[in-house]
Structures are given as C-alpha cells and as structure tokens.
Amino acid sequence: MSDSPLPCVDDLLAAAARIAPHASVTPVLQSHVLDGLAGAALAFKAEHLQRGGAFKFRGACNAVWSLDPDQAARGVVTHSSGNHGAALALAARTRGIACNVVVPEGAVAAKLANIVRHGATIWRCAPSIQAREAMCAQVQAQTGAALVHPYADPRVIAGQGTAALELLHSHGPLDVLVVPVGGGGLAAGTRLALQALAPQARLVLAEPEGAADTARSLAAGERRIDFTPDTVCDGLRTTLGAPNFTLLLGKAEVVTVPDAATVAAMRLLWQVLKQVVEPSSAIALAAILSDPARFAGQRVGVVLSGGNVDLDALPWARA
Amino acid sequence: MSDSPLPCVDDLLAAAARIAPHASVTPVLQSHVLDGLAGAALAFKAEHLQRGGAFKFRGACNAVWSLDPDQAARGVVTHSSGNHGAALALAARTRGIACNVVVPEGAVAAKLANIVRHGATIWRCAPSIQAREAMCAQVQAQTGAALVHPYADPRVIAGQGTAALELLHSHGPLDVLVVPVGGGGLAAGTRLALQALAPQARLVLAEPEGAADTARSLAAGERRIDFTPDTVCDGLRTTLGAPNFTLLLGKAEVVTVPDAATVAAMRLLWQVLKQVVEPSSAIALAAILSDPARFAGQRVGVVLSGGNVDLDALPWARA
C-alpha cells in the first residue's frame, strides 16, 4: 500500500467490533516470580493463544471483513513466509473467500504447511522483495484479489491494535505497554489503543539489535530501513512500514535487545510462565529485564505476540 | 497416615474456602484443533499455572491452613522428591511456619532447588521408602512437626479436588473428567468434586502402562501395589494410597497409556495449546486420543496437572 491513509481510533474500535465474532479473547497471565525479577507488575496479554498462534489473525481478519462483497468475491493476496500468510488464510476461510499467498523459495516448510492447511493457494517466487512484489502484482492482475499487506495497511494496523485494547479493558490501568516491533503493525495499532484508552501511558518497543531500523528511524526522524537483518527473532526481520513510522514518530521509546537476552527471556517464559512463545515474543520481556530502571515499580502490559516455534530447533539447545 | 478418615463433600467445600486467599484461580483453555483431533469438546484446567507449577499447592495449602495454631507453630514435614515438597514449602510460607522435607539421595537437583527456594529445611536420607519413613518419624519426634502425606491424607485429597470444583463452576456441565493418577490425591479429590457438582459425570483416570497399579487395584477390588514403576511420567510413579483406593473403587474408569503416546500428546500440547506441561499432565490427553470411542462427541474436562519440566532434557529430543 503506497499511500495508505492512516488509521484512527474510530478505525480501531470498528476493527474490535468487526473481528469479535471470529477472534479469541486471549487471557492475561501474571507471575509473582517474574514480577520479582522485573521489579514491576507485569500483565502478559497471551496472543500466542490467538487463532493461528499469533496476534496476526486480528489484522488479517479485520482486513478480510472490511472488504465490500464484490471485492471479497475476488479474494485476497499477500506475500509472507511467516505468520501473516497463515493468518490471512485463516481469516479468508472465516469469510469463505479465496486466499493467495506468495511465498519465496527457501521458506520454512512448517510455516508453508500451516498456510496450506488453512486452505490458501501458494504462489512460489524467488527470495527477493522485487520478486515477491512482482508475483503479488501478477496474482492481483490475474485474479482481481485485494492486496493485504502484512503491516503497512491501515486495516491491518487497526486490527492489531485490538490486542492492547482488550488488555486495557480487561486488566485496568497500565503505566506502560511493551510490544515487539518488526514492520510496526502491532506497534502502531497499540499506539492507537493507548490513544483511545490510556493517553498518559508510555509505549515501549522492543527491537532486536540486529534489526534496529525502528530505533534508527525514530531517532533520525525519517525511515532508515536499509540494512540486512541478523537476529534469532524471525518475525522481526522486516523493516518499519511508512504509515507505521508516521504513527509512531515521537510517540514511542525503543529498547534494542541482543539476541542472547531474548533467548534467556524466552527460556524464562517457558520455565516460569509455562508458555510456549517464540523469540519475537520473548524480546518484550528481555527489554524489561535488560533496562529495569525504565520500568521499576510500574504497571507494565506486555503483548506476547506469538508462539509458533520449531520444537526440534530450540535456540538454547546445544548445537 | 494409616487410618485416615475419608474426606467428604463438606471437606472439599471447606478446602475451597480455606485456600481461596492463597491459591490461583487457573484459567480454562480450549482449542479447535485439539477438539478436532479428539472428536470431543475439551476443556483444559490449567493447573500447571497454579502456584509452584502444579495442582499440588492446593492440597498442601489446605493441610497447612487446617492445622490448629499449636500444631502449626511446630511446623510440617513430608517426604517427597517432587512437586509436593515444593508445594508444602510454599504453603508453609503462606502461614509463616516451618517446613521440613525429607528428600532421598538421587533426587533431581532442580526439584531440590525449588524446595530450598521456598524456604524449607531439607533432610537427606537413603533412596528407599523405609529410609524416608524412618527419617520422617525422626523429624516428627525431634520437631513436633505435623506430617502432611503427599496423597494419602484427607486434607490433601480435599484440597486437590478444588481444581475440578473450579472447572465445573466456571466452565459449566461436563460429561466426563479426565485426570492423571499416581498416588490418587487428585483422582480421589476429583471424585468428590463430581459428587458435589456433577454426579452423572464419569471419571476417567489416565495411568502409565509402566505404573498401572490403580488399574490393577480397581479391577481386583483390592490394592495391588507391589511393582517397580517404569515410565517417563515421573509424577505418577507412586502407588495408590489406601483412602484414595477406597474413594475410587467402583467410581472410576482407568485408561492405561504407553509412554510413547504420552510423549506425543505432550508435544501436541506444546505445539498447539502452547503450554509447557510435563509428561504426567500430558497423559490425560494421551488417554483421550488413544481411546477416542470412549469420549466421542462428549464434553470432556481435562486437568493439566503440572508443568515442571527440565527444558534441557525434553523427552522428544534426539539422544
């Protein structure tokens, strides 16, 4: 989406109503042990328990159910080798429409299988962003399908924001909310949710040191997205989207986190909270534990964004 | 406890009130995917999210808060190398009283560390039941501490039953409840809960093939507990207690489960439900999946009993 309009609070509230019949209301989890380690009161919004195993279903579902009937009849298309592809397939199925997912060669077989399992048509292409966009354009031309970008889409951003909206509704006041940032769909949506329900609360974005384009972009006041990602957080290797940047500029702090801290936090979430979360989720707790002064004594909401992990390749396993 | 009186429904209800200020009300989790695999509507009571990571805190807490002040002042003692020791330590701490745990040589270091972390005094002994009981008697004589047996104790049984009570209260009607069985504390307590709230519902006990003393005992009509356990379910290697047997006789079905099915179900619970549960918990789902006709089309409650796992020694890891 090149010149997407920015979503506003009304779009967020409309998204919440639109996805309510389809999305799960995920629980909020707490732990005395983790509170003790952090020196803060943590409330974990369990989006790894969302349908499809990640918050991504919210945005995809909002986009799918925003289409008018004529558009919907022609289906949807996206390019994604990860959770968004599976989420869009699942969302399309709730409306009974076709879903096309452009997947680059070399994508993880398990994630590919998830996309197929939810009934989408797979289109293979070379593993470059140019090839992905070209194939997407070709599928659009051929089928008339509507493009649903993984994060730089106002409907997707509004949908992702409903996780924080639910957390603020069900849990009560928070001083700060911590979410991971990759393309910025969850981050920008969460910003809208805070604007709606907790304008005084701070937004902290947890970003891998090896993919810190959001930190650089927000510091520079312009998008700085030319880099090669190097991080265990496979969901956060994308670059910050344009509308996402605009919504976040001047409205968020960024904590950059080394992978080792993320893996340690992931292990802690498995061991103590007993939750199977992926590195791209655990980075939020890692950000808190690596910069405790920023959160000391505060009420901190944390979105656990996803739990799609390869159990045969855990990051703490000995090589 | 040699001649313990049997707990009744009133004891169960009293236990629920007694532990309410201390125990967590754990969530109930559901999954369309697992429902599809089972051909039944499953409701998982998440006791691995209980304080201490297992339902054991309920029984220990009820026992500790049942003591009169004089008894309480002299503390409590138990023998356990597993979750009950840590649970009793944690429960004793909620009342500010001393806790002694007799631990056989060879116990898992991580579990020992848990017991110490919760403030209990450790007493080491040889790894035999005779040595454990002798050491327990010695601690009782020396300190005046009250013995809290891990499962053959009416206060412990009543406490464990509160998990099913909560599940029935919050989730609504169930046709059948499935729980793992080792010493029978959870099993007998769950029987009381069904008696109180769902007298028509069936109770199914999931037991490892390599420790099937409950299956043999209930079939024979008398305790048959002379065997050497051989199972990956380290929480279910104990033998059925006497009051537990009496409460369960004629009131429960047993499904015996091979370890391979338990490990497969454990992996499924991690992958799909995103929950870190131990083999002794996963056996309940394994029982359902290995005997689907017994549960087809029914509303099935499942107690996920605990989640204390060594993340460096997962049972599906390649040796």
XYZ file of C-alpha atoms in Angstrom:
638
model
C 0.000 0.000 0.000
C 1.870 3.027 -1.172
C -0.222 5.923 0.094
C -2.414 4.300 2.734
C -4.476 6.686 4.795
C -3.574 6.473 8.492
C -5.997 4.584 10.706
C -7.552 6.459 13.640
C -9.163 5.487 16.938
C -12.557 5.042 15.257
C -10.989 2.508 12.896
C -9.599 0.653 15.903
C -12.991 0.490 17.608
C -14.646 -0.598 14.356
C -11.996 -3.322 13.996
C -12.732 -4.610 17.501
C -16.422 -4.973 16.647
C -15.678 -6.475 13.226
C -13.380 -9.253 14.435
C -15.273 -10.062 17.649
C -17.244 -12.966 16.112
C -14.039 -14.621 14.872
C -11.038 -13.800 17.074
C -10.372 -15.273 20.521
C -10.379 -13.064 23.608
C -6.990 -14.188 24.893
C -6.241 -14.399 28.616
C -3.970 -12.113 30.632
C -1.290 -14.003 32.579
C 0.690 -12.877 35.618
C 3.547 -14.271 37.685
C 4.849 -13.295 41.113
C 8.239 -14.709 40.149
C 8.568 -12.603 37.001
C 7.254 -9.534 38.839
C 10.014 -10.082 41.381
C 12.681 -10.363 38.709
C 11.461 -7.253 36.909
C 10.704 -5.133 39.977
C 7.414 -4.227 38.285
C 3.856 -5.553 37.964
C 3.674 -7.366 34.631
C 0.474 -8.285 32.774
C 1.050 -10.580 29.788
C -1.561 -10.497 27.024
C -1.397 -14.039 25.664
C -1.670 -13.504 21.903
C 0.265 -16.705 21.267
C -3.083 -18.274 22.225
C -4.841 -16.332 19.455
C -6.165 -18.338 16.493
C -3.214 -19.306 14.316
C -0.857 -18.867 17.249
C -0.191 -15.123 16.849
C -1.830 -11.663 17.028
C -1.585 -11.546 13.211
C -5.069 -13.052 12.907
C -6.566 -9.817 14.254
C -5.270 -7.590 11.464
C -5.875 -10.150 8.735
C -9.417 -10.738 9.966
C -10.169 -7.018 10.075
C -8.881 -6.592 6.521
C -10.880 -9.542 5.197
C -14.137 -8.430 6.812
C -13.599 -4.806 5.684
C -13.884 -5.776 2.019
C -17.132 -4.988 0.226
C -18.892 -8.064 -1.205
C -17.627 -7.514 -4.776
C -14.036 -7.174 -3.631
C -14.395 -10.106 -1.282
C -15.677 -12.355 -4.066
C -12.337 -11.905 -5.826
C -10.356 -12.992 -2.774
C -7.213 -11.663 -1.127
C -3.484 -11.915 -1.748
C -0.371 -11.253 0.307
C 3.308 -12.109 0.364
C 4.588 -13.665 3.542
C 6.713 -16.585 4.568
C 5.532 -16.390 8.162
C 2.579 -15.897 10.486
C 0.743 -13.300 8.372
C 0.293 -15.718 5.480
C -1.293 -18.333 7.724
C -3.381 -15.670 9.492
C -4.740 -14.307 6.219
C -5.581 -17.820 5.031
C -7.448 -18.481 8.274
C -9.246 -15.125 8.076
C -10.255 -15.695 4.442
C -11.692 -19.031 5.453
C -13.919 -17.365 8.097
C -15.500 -15.438 5.214
C -15.379 -18.286 2.724
C -13.256 -16.412 0.195
C -10.112 -17.314 -1.755
C -6.670 -16.536 -0.354
C -3.414 -16.373 -2.312
C -0.064 -16.283 -0.568
C 3.156 -15.514 -2.413
C 5.927 -17.452 -0.712
C 9.613 -17.046 -1.563
C 11.713 -20.156 -2.233
C 13.504 -21.207 0.954
C 10.594 -20.515 3.327
C 10.351 -22.762 6.391
C 8.436 -25.923 5.497
C 6.384 -25.883 8.721
C 5.085 -22.368 8.067
C 4.313 -23.258 4.455
C 2.358 -26.275 5.682
C 0.341 -24.008 8.013
C -0.628 -21.748 5.104
C -1.703 -24.728 3.008
C -3.572 -26.293 5.923
C -5.760 -23.200 6.198
C -6.732 -23.554 2.540
C -4.711 -20.874 0.754
C -3.233 -21.132 -2.727
C 0.559 -20.898 -2.676
C 2.478 -18.991 -5.364
C 6.242 -19.581 -5.294
C 8.754 -16.908 -6.303
C 12.446 -16.072 -5.966
C 13.550 -14.941 -2.494
C 13.807 -11.201 -3.151
C 11.432 -8.377 -2.306
C 11.257 -7.453 -6.027
C 10.221 -10.972 -6.988
C 7.625 -11.048 -4.186
C 6.045 -7.765 -5.238
C 6.102 -8.714 -8.928
C 4.412 -12.030 -8.208
C 1.844 -10.291 -5.998
C 1.038 -7.844 -8.812
C 0.700 -10.751 -11.211
C -1.721 -12.588 -8.907
C -3.728 -9.388 -8.447
C -3.941 -8.875 -12.221
C -4.877 -12.482 -12.807
C -7.465 -12.933 -10.047
C -8.570 -9.439 -9.046
C -7.653 -10.324 -5.460
C -7.216 -7.463 -2.950
C -3.734 -6.997 -1.515
C -3.497 -7.240 2.289
C -0.012 -6.063 3.222
C 1.410 -7.683 6.394
C 1.794 -4.390 8.283
C 1.691 -1.240 6.094
C -2.082 -1.354 5.784
C -4.495 0.736 7.896
C -6.941 -2.166 8.292
C -4.152 -4.431 9.495
C -2.793 -1.809 11.909
C -6.269 -1.184 13.361
C -6.816 -4.931 13.769
C -3.510 -5.499 15.577
C -4.370 -2.676 17.992
C -7.347 -4.623 19.333
C -4.995 -6.815 21.422
C -3.913 -3.827 23.529
C -7.485 -2.560 23.592
C -8.623 -5.848 25.167
C -5.721 -5.807 27.620
C -6.555 -2.275 28.781
C -10.268 -3.123 29.031
C -9.896 -6.330 30.993
C -6.852 -5.600 33.127
C -7.304 -1.967 34.041
C -4.800 0.894 34.184
C -1.228 0.440 32.939
C 1.688 2.858 33.097
C 3.488 1.432 30.116
C 2.920 -1.098 27.344
C 5.741 -3.117 25.775
C 5.398 -4.752 22.364
C 7.909 -6.154 19.865
C 8.472 -4.181 16.668
C 9.236 -5.524 13.181
C 7.180 -3.951 10.404
C 5.265 -1.961 13.014
C 1.713 -3.247 12.591
C 1.350 -4.252 16.239
C 3.343 -1.229 17.416
C 1.255 1.323 15.505
C -2.014 -0.388 16.433
C -1.018 -0.416 20.081
C -0.295 3.316 19.813
C -3.919 3.805 18.697
C -5.187 1.715 21.613
C -3.245 3.825 24.100
C -4.583 6.978 22.453
C -8.109 5.609 22.940
C -7.915 4.293 26.493
C -4.676 5.367 28.193
C -3.260 8.548 26.662
C -0.872 9.033 29.609
C 0.687 5.582 29.275
C 4.056 5.142 27.562
C 4.701 2.832 24.628
C 7.980 0.913 24.606
C 9.028 -1.020 21.503
C 11.371 -3.992 21.873
C 13.587 -4.403 18.819
C 16.472 -6.817 18.070
C 19.916 -5.201 17.977
C 20.416 -6.989 14.673
C 17.339 -5.367 13.072
C 17.183 -1.963 14.761
C 15.717 0.070 11.907
C 12.868 1.383 14.062
C 15.283 2.710 16.702
C 17.352 4.408 13.982
C 14.296 5.705 12.125
C 12.568 7.213 15.155
C 15.861 8.769 16.326
C 16.566 10.245 12.901
C 13.026 11.448 12.278
C 12.962 9.628 8.936
C 12.803 5.992 7.851
C 16.248 4.360 7.854
C 15.453 0.898 6.589
C 18.446 -0.070 4.502
C 20.037 -2.974 6.387
C 20.463 -6.735 6.445
C 18.739 -8.220 9.469
C 20.667 -10.577 11.721
C 18.561 -11.860 14.606
C 17.014 -15.001 16.077
C 13.664 -13.138 16.055
C 12.415 -14.380 12.693
C 9.181 -12.384 12.989
C 11.054 -9.084 13.388
C 13.344 -9.086 10.372
C 11.014 -6.881 8.308
C 11.507 -3.130 8.019
C 9.277 -0.458 9.527
C 6.381 0.459 7.207
C 5.658 4.028 6.105
C 2.276 4.550 7.825
C 3.665 2.708 10.846
C 6.578 5.150 11.029
C 4.243 8.134 10.813
C 2.009 6.849 13.608
C 4.964 6.059 15.892
C 7.204 9.099 15.360
C 7.524 10.984 18.653
C 5.117 8.555 20.313
C 7.297 5.608 21.342
C 10.553 4.677 23.075
C 12.674 1.870 21.632
C 14.786 -0.593 23.618
C 17.194 -2.610 21.459
C 17.911 -6.108 22.730
C 20.769 -8.524 21.972
C 19.647 -11.996 20.899
C 21.245 -13.622 23.955
C 18.940 -11.634 26.259
C 15.937 -12.595 24.119
C 16.778 -16.291 24.302
C 17.238 -16.070 28.091
C 13.857 -14.336 28.438
C 12.227 -16.946 26.204
C 13.534 -19.700 28.441
C 12.232 -17.852 31.474
C 8.755 -17.537 29.944
C 8.732 -21.270 29.215
C 10.075 -22.217 32.652
C 8.135 -19.835 34.878
C 5.048 -18.758 32.924
C 4.842 -22.224 31.270
C 4.091 -20.622 27.918
C 5.484 -21.670 24.554
C 6.365 -18.321 22.978
C 8.686 -17.594 20.073
C 11.794 -15.363 20.272
C 9.917 -12.491 18.585
C 7.560 -12.506 21.621
C 10.110 -13.037 24.351
C 12.048 -9.955 23.279
C 9.455 -7.806 25.098
C 10.323 -9.371 28.473
C 14.008 -9.192 27.544
C 13.656 -5.437 27.011
C 12.184 -5.059 30.509
C 14.823 -7.188 32.220
C 17.685 -5.506 30.356
C 16.617 -1.977 31.304
C 14.865 -2.356 34.674
C 15.126 1.310 35.688
C 12.799 2.200 32.831
C 10.016 0.070 34.354
C 10.720 -0.037 38.115
C 7.597 -0.090 40.276
C 5.274 0.411 37.316
C 2.252 -1.436 35.943
C 3.554 -2.903 32.693
C 1.488 -4.546 29.967
C 3.323 -6.937 27.654
C 1.931 -8.410 24.445
C 3.172 -11.981 23.982
C 2.809 -11.830 20.236
C 3.167 -15.412 19.034
C 4.109 -18.978 19.825
C 4.959 -20.658 16.542
C 8.212 -22.405 17.328
C 10.032 -25.384 15.873
C 10.252 -27.694 18.915
C 13.132 -29.546 17.270
C 15.287 -26.410 16.966
C 15.087 -24.564 20.274
C 17.546 -21.683 20.488
C 19.043 -22.873 23.771
C 19.687 -26.420 22.512
C 23.338 -27.379 22.313
C 24.466 -27.436 18.704
C -1.476 -41.668 57.539
C -2.514 -45.204 58.390
C -6.165 -44.882 59.306
C -7.121 -41.509 57.848
C -10.823 -40.752 57.872
C -12.194 -40.287 54.364
C -12.865 -36.724 53.257
C -16.416 -35.848 52.180
C -18.021 -33.151 50.040
C -18.191 -30.782 53.020
C -14.423 -31.118 53.445
C -14.000 -30.253 49.774
C -16.113 -27.122 50.058
C -14.289 -26.113 53.250
C -10.981 -26.607 51.448
C -12.078 -24.334 48.601
C -12.864 -21.559 51.067
C -9.670 -22.169 53.062
C -7.254 -21.948 50.128
C -9.056 -19.157 48.252
C -6.847 -16.369 49.689
C -3.681 -18.179 48.618
C -4.217 -20.330 45.514
C -4.601 -19.025 41.969
C -7.850 -19.477 40.082
C -6.298 -21.035 36.999
C -7.731 -20.450 33.515
C -9.576 -22.973 31.366
C -8.059 -23.362 27.882
C -9.671 -24.691 24.715
C -8.512 -25.460 21.180
C -10.475 -26.097 18.000
C -7.543 -28.096 16.664
C -7.400 -30.463 19.643
C -11.199 -30.773 19.661
C -10.966 -31.850 16.029
C -8.303 -34.440 16.775
C -10.237 -35.831 19.732
C -13.712 -35.661 18.213
C -14.876 -34.172 21.508
C -15.148 -30.767 23.211
C -12.139 -30.483 25.521
C -11.787 -28.026 28.412
C -8.292 -27.935 29.910
C -7.997 -26.756 33.521
C -4.544 -25.164 33.552
C -3.146 -26.301 36.909
C 0.401 -26.064 35.551
C -0.256 -22.333 36.038
C -1.016 -22.906 39.732
C 1.478 -21.516 42.254
C 4.523 -23.794 42.264
C 3.630 -25.038 38.783
C 1.269 -27.872 39.824
C -2.109 -28.605 41.459
C -0.136 -29.902 44.478
C -0.247 -26.459 46.082
C -3.996 -26.843 46.643
C -3.730 -29.907 48.876
C -0.633 -28.681 50.697
C -2.246 -25.324 51.331
C -5.435 -26.905 52.668
C -3.415 -29.105 55.023
C -1.288 -26.217 56.304
C -4.269 -23.949 56.958
C -6.233 -26.803 58.598
C -3.731 -27.021 61.462
C -4.719 -25.517 64.792
C -2.348 -22.768 65.982
C -0.427 -25.020 68.399
C 0.179 -27.650 65.751
C 1.041 -25.001 63.184
C 3.670 -23.480 65.474
C 5.589 -26.755 65.330
C 5.620 -26.778 61.535
C 5.034 -29.503 58.968
C 7.048 -32.356 57.495
C 6.748 -34.528 54.429
C 8.833 -36.806 52.256
C 8.913 -36.006 48.571
C 11.448 -35.603 45.842
C 8.973 -33.849 43.592
C 6.226 -31.259 43.352
C 4.596 -31.972 46.724
C 7.737 -30.988 48.650
C 7.930 -27.631 46.904
C 4.173 -27.129 47.264
C 4.261 -27.794 51.005
C 7.204 -25.411 51.413
C 5.291 -22.716 49.552
C 2.111 -23.382 51.565
C 4.008 -23.281 54.877
C 5.445 -19.940 53.855
C 1.942 -18.518 53.300
C 1.311 -19.226 57.001
C 4.813 -18.329 58.154
C 5.542 -21.756 59.666
C 8.479 -24.138 59.380
C 8.551 -26.819 56.705
C 10.744 -29.932 56.666
C 11.137 -32.055 53.564
C 12.789 -35.462 53.630
C 14.499 -35.958 50.279
C 16.097 -39.226 49.173
C 19.632 -39.190 47.766
C 19.496 -39.053 43.985
C 16.592 -36.596 43.739
C 16.630 -34.236 40.749
C 18.717 -31.169 41.574
C 16.225 -28.751 40.026
C 13.367 -30.005 42.209
C 15.583 -29.885 45.289
C 16.461 -26.288 44.433
C 12.736 -25.460 44.232
C 12.131 -26.838 47.720
C 15.043 -24.853 49.140
C 13.983 -21.711 47.277
C 10.623 -21.789 49.054
C 12.377 -21.848 52.421
C 12.068 -25.464 53.582
C 14.650 -27.387 55.580
C 15.962 -30.381 53.667
C 16.665 -33.724 55.382
C 18.574 -36.201 53.223
C 18.077 -39.980 53.501
C 18.739 -43.183 51.577
C 16.535 -43.722 48.493
C 14.144 -46.292 49.971
C 10.616 -45.918 51.276
C 11.743 -47.354 54.650
C 14.509 -44.764 54.969
C 12.106 -41.974 54.023
C 9.519 -43.000 56.593
C 12.149 -43.503 59.294
C 13.623 -40.083 58.661
C 10.152 -38.540 58.664
C 9.391 -40.145 62.035
C 12.708 -38.851 63.362
C 11.937 -35.284 62.228
C 8.476 -35.520 63.761
C 9.922 -36.701 67.070
C 12.596 -34.031 67.039
C 10.481 -31.038 65.980
C 6.867 -31.970 66.721
C 6.061 -31.144 63.091
C 2.789 -32.457 61.623
C 3.096 -34.988 58.798
C 1.423 -33.988 55.532
C 1.458 -37.070 53.326
C 1.636 -36.305 49.554
C -1.675 -38.027 48.741
C -2.984 -40.410 51.457
C -4.261 -37.557 53.616
C -7.903 -36.391 53.698
C -6.894 -32.709 53.820
C -4.669 -33.159 50.780
C -7.360 -35.075 48.862
C -9.967 -32.404 49.621
C -7.556 -29.674 48.533
C -6.727 -31.351 45.221
C -10.442 -31.699 44.473
C -10.842 -27.925 44.358
C -9.307 -27.841 40.850
C -12.214 -29.836 39.411
C -14.655 -27.857 41.539
C -13.413 -24.626 39.919
C -13.526 -26.174 36.451
C -17.140 -27.298 36.911
C -18.113 -23.916 38.364
C -16.537 -21.764 35.682
C -16.951 -23.916 32.601
C -20.363 -25.465 33.077
C -21.594 -29.022 32.500
C -19.196 -31.806 31.566
C -19.916 -35.407 30.621
C -16.581 -36.759 31.731
C -13.477 -35.611 33.583
C -10.001 -36.988 32.858
C -7.158 -36.708 35.356
C -3.815 -38.479 35.723
C -3.437 -40.944 38.584
C -0.333 -41.695 40.650
C -0.936 -41.803 44.406
C -4.547 -40.819 43.815
C -4.788 -37.460 45.602
C -6.036 -35.598 42.545
C -8.140 -38.574 41.411
C -9.938 -39.006 44.746
C -10.420 -35.253 45.182
C -11.873 -35.000 41.682
C -14.274 -37.825 42.585
C -15.537 -35.664 45.478
C -15.959 -32.665 43.166
C -18.043 -34.707 40.734
C -20.134 -35.989 43.632
C -20.768 -32.372 44.655
C -21.494 -30.773 41.283
C -21.878 -33.391 38.552
C -22.939 -36.762 39.972
C -23.847 -38.050 36.487
C -20.426 -37.310 35.002
C -17.873 -40.087 34.550
C -14.347 -40.021 35.988
C -11.559 -41.389 33.789
C -8.086 -41.902 35.248
C -5.064 -41.822 32.926
C -2.306 -44.113 34.168
C 1.066 -45.080 32.636
C 1.274 -48.676 31.404
C 4.517 -48.917 33.351
C 2.875 -47.973 36.680
C -0.636 -49.381 36.318
C -1.296 -50.247 39.956
C -4.558 -48.267 40.005
C -5.935 -50.161 37.003
C -4.993 -53.477 38.644
C -6.270 -52.441 42.071
C -9.661 -51.185 40.901
C -10.102 -54.275 38.705
C -9.193 -56.638 41.558
C -11.205 -54.809 44.187
C -8.146 -54.606 46.432
C -4.905 -52.643 46.392
C -2.276 -54.304 44.182
C 0.678 -52.012 44.654
C 3.697 -54.288 44.556
C 5.569 -53.261 41.410
C 8.563 -51.357 40.094
C 7.435 -48.342 38.103
C 8.873 -47.789 34.626
C 7.518 -44.650 32.985
C 8.521 -41.218 31.717
C 5.773 -39.773 33.956
C 7.925 -39.018 36.993
C 4.947 -37.668 38.946
C 2.981 -40.923 38.586
C 5.461 -43.479 39.877
C 3.915 -43.581 43.354
C 1.417 -46.240 44.372
C -2.283 -45.711 45.017
C -2.965 -44.687 48.646
C -5.405 -46.541 50.908
C -8.036 -43.794 51.366
C -7.632 -42.943 47.690
C -8.406 -46.546 46.743
C -11.498 -46.586 48.951
C -12.845 -43.364 47.436
C -12.232 -44.509 43.853
C -13.365 -48.160 43.994
C -16.331 -48.616 41.665
C -16.324 -44.899 40.863
C -13.731 -44.532 38.110
C -12.597 -45.971 34.767
C -8.872 -46.342 34.089
C -7.165 -45.942 30.707
C -3.571 -47.181 30.675
C -1.266 -45.321 28.313
C 2.112 -46.277 26.795
C 4.838 -43.668 27.279
C 5.160 -43.077 23.513
C 1.543 -41.871 23.372
C 2.149 -39.617 26.377
C 5.201 -38.013 24.777
C 3.291 -37.456 21.519
C 0.425 -35.811 23.436
C 2.893 -33.653 25.374
C 4.377 -32.404 22.110
C 0.886 -31.664 20.812
C 0.029 -29.644 23.922
C 3.227 -27.619 23.490
C 2.725 -27.128 19.743
C -0.994 -26.457 19.583
C -2.073 -25.288 23.047
C 1.328 -23.524 23.539
C 1.508 -24.844 27.098
C 4.594 -26.207 28.849
C 3.211 -29.276 30.598
C 5.071 -32.266 31.979
C 4.544 -35.887 30.856
C 2.460 -36.617 33.993
C -0.025 -33.990 32.706
C 0.017 -34.864 29.033
C -1.002 -38.439 29.789
C -4.599 -37.229 30.224
C -4.790 -36.039 26.601
C -2.956 -39.198 25.514
C -5.685 -41.293 27.178
C -8.347 -39.444 25.189
C -6.544 -39.717 21.849
C -5.700 -43.397 22.374
C -9.295 -44.404 23.135
C -11.438 -41.923 21.176
C -14.632 -44.002 21.227
C -14.806 -43.541 24.992
C -15.077 -39.753 24.578
C -16.632 -39.193 21.124
C -18.948 -36.190 20.949
C -18.757 -35.538 24.676
C -17.874 -32.528 26.824
C -14.590 -33.561 28.397
C -12.792 -31.764 31.225
C -9.039 -32.385 31.498
C -6.852 -31.351 34.417
C -3.405 -30.298 33.166
C -1.747 -31.148 36.450
C 1.726 -29.642 36.247
C 4.415 -28.041 34.130
C 7.708 -28.606 35.902
C 9.952 -29.827 33.126
C 13.694 -29.852 32.558
C 13.971 -27.823 29.344
C 17.389 -29.358 28.697
C 16.037 -32.925 28.712
C 12.852 -32.956 26.637
C 11.547 -36.461 26.015
C 11.408 -35.987 22.234
C 14.988 -34.722 21.967
C 17.314 -36.935 19.982
C 19.658 -38.757 22.328
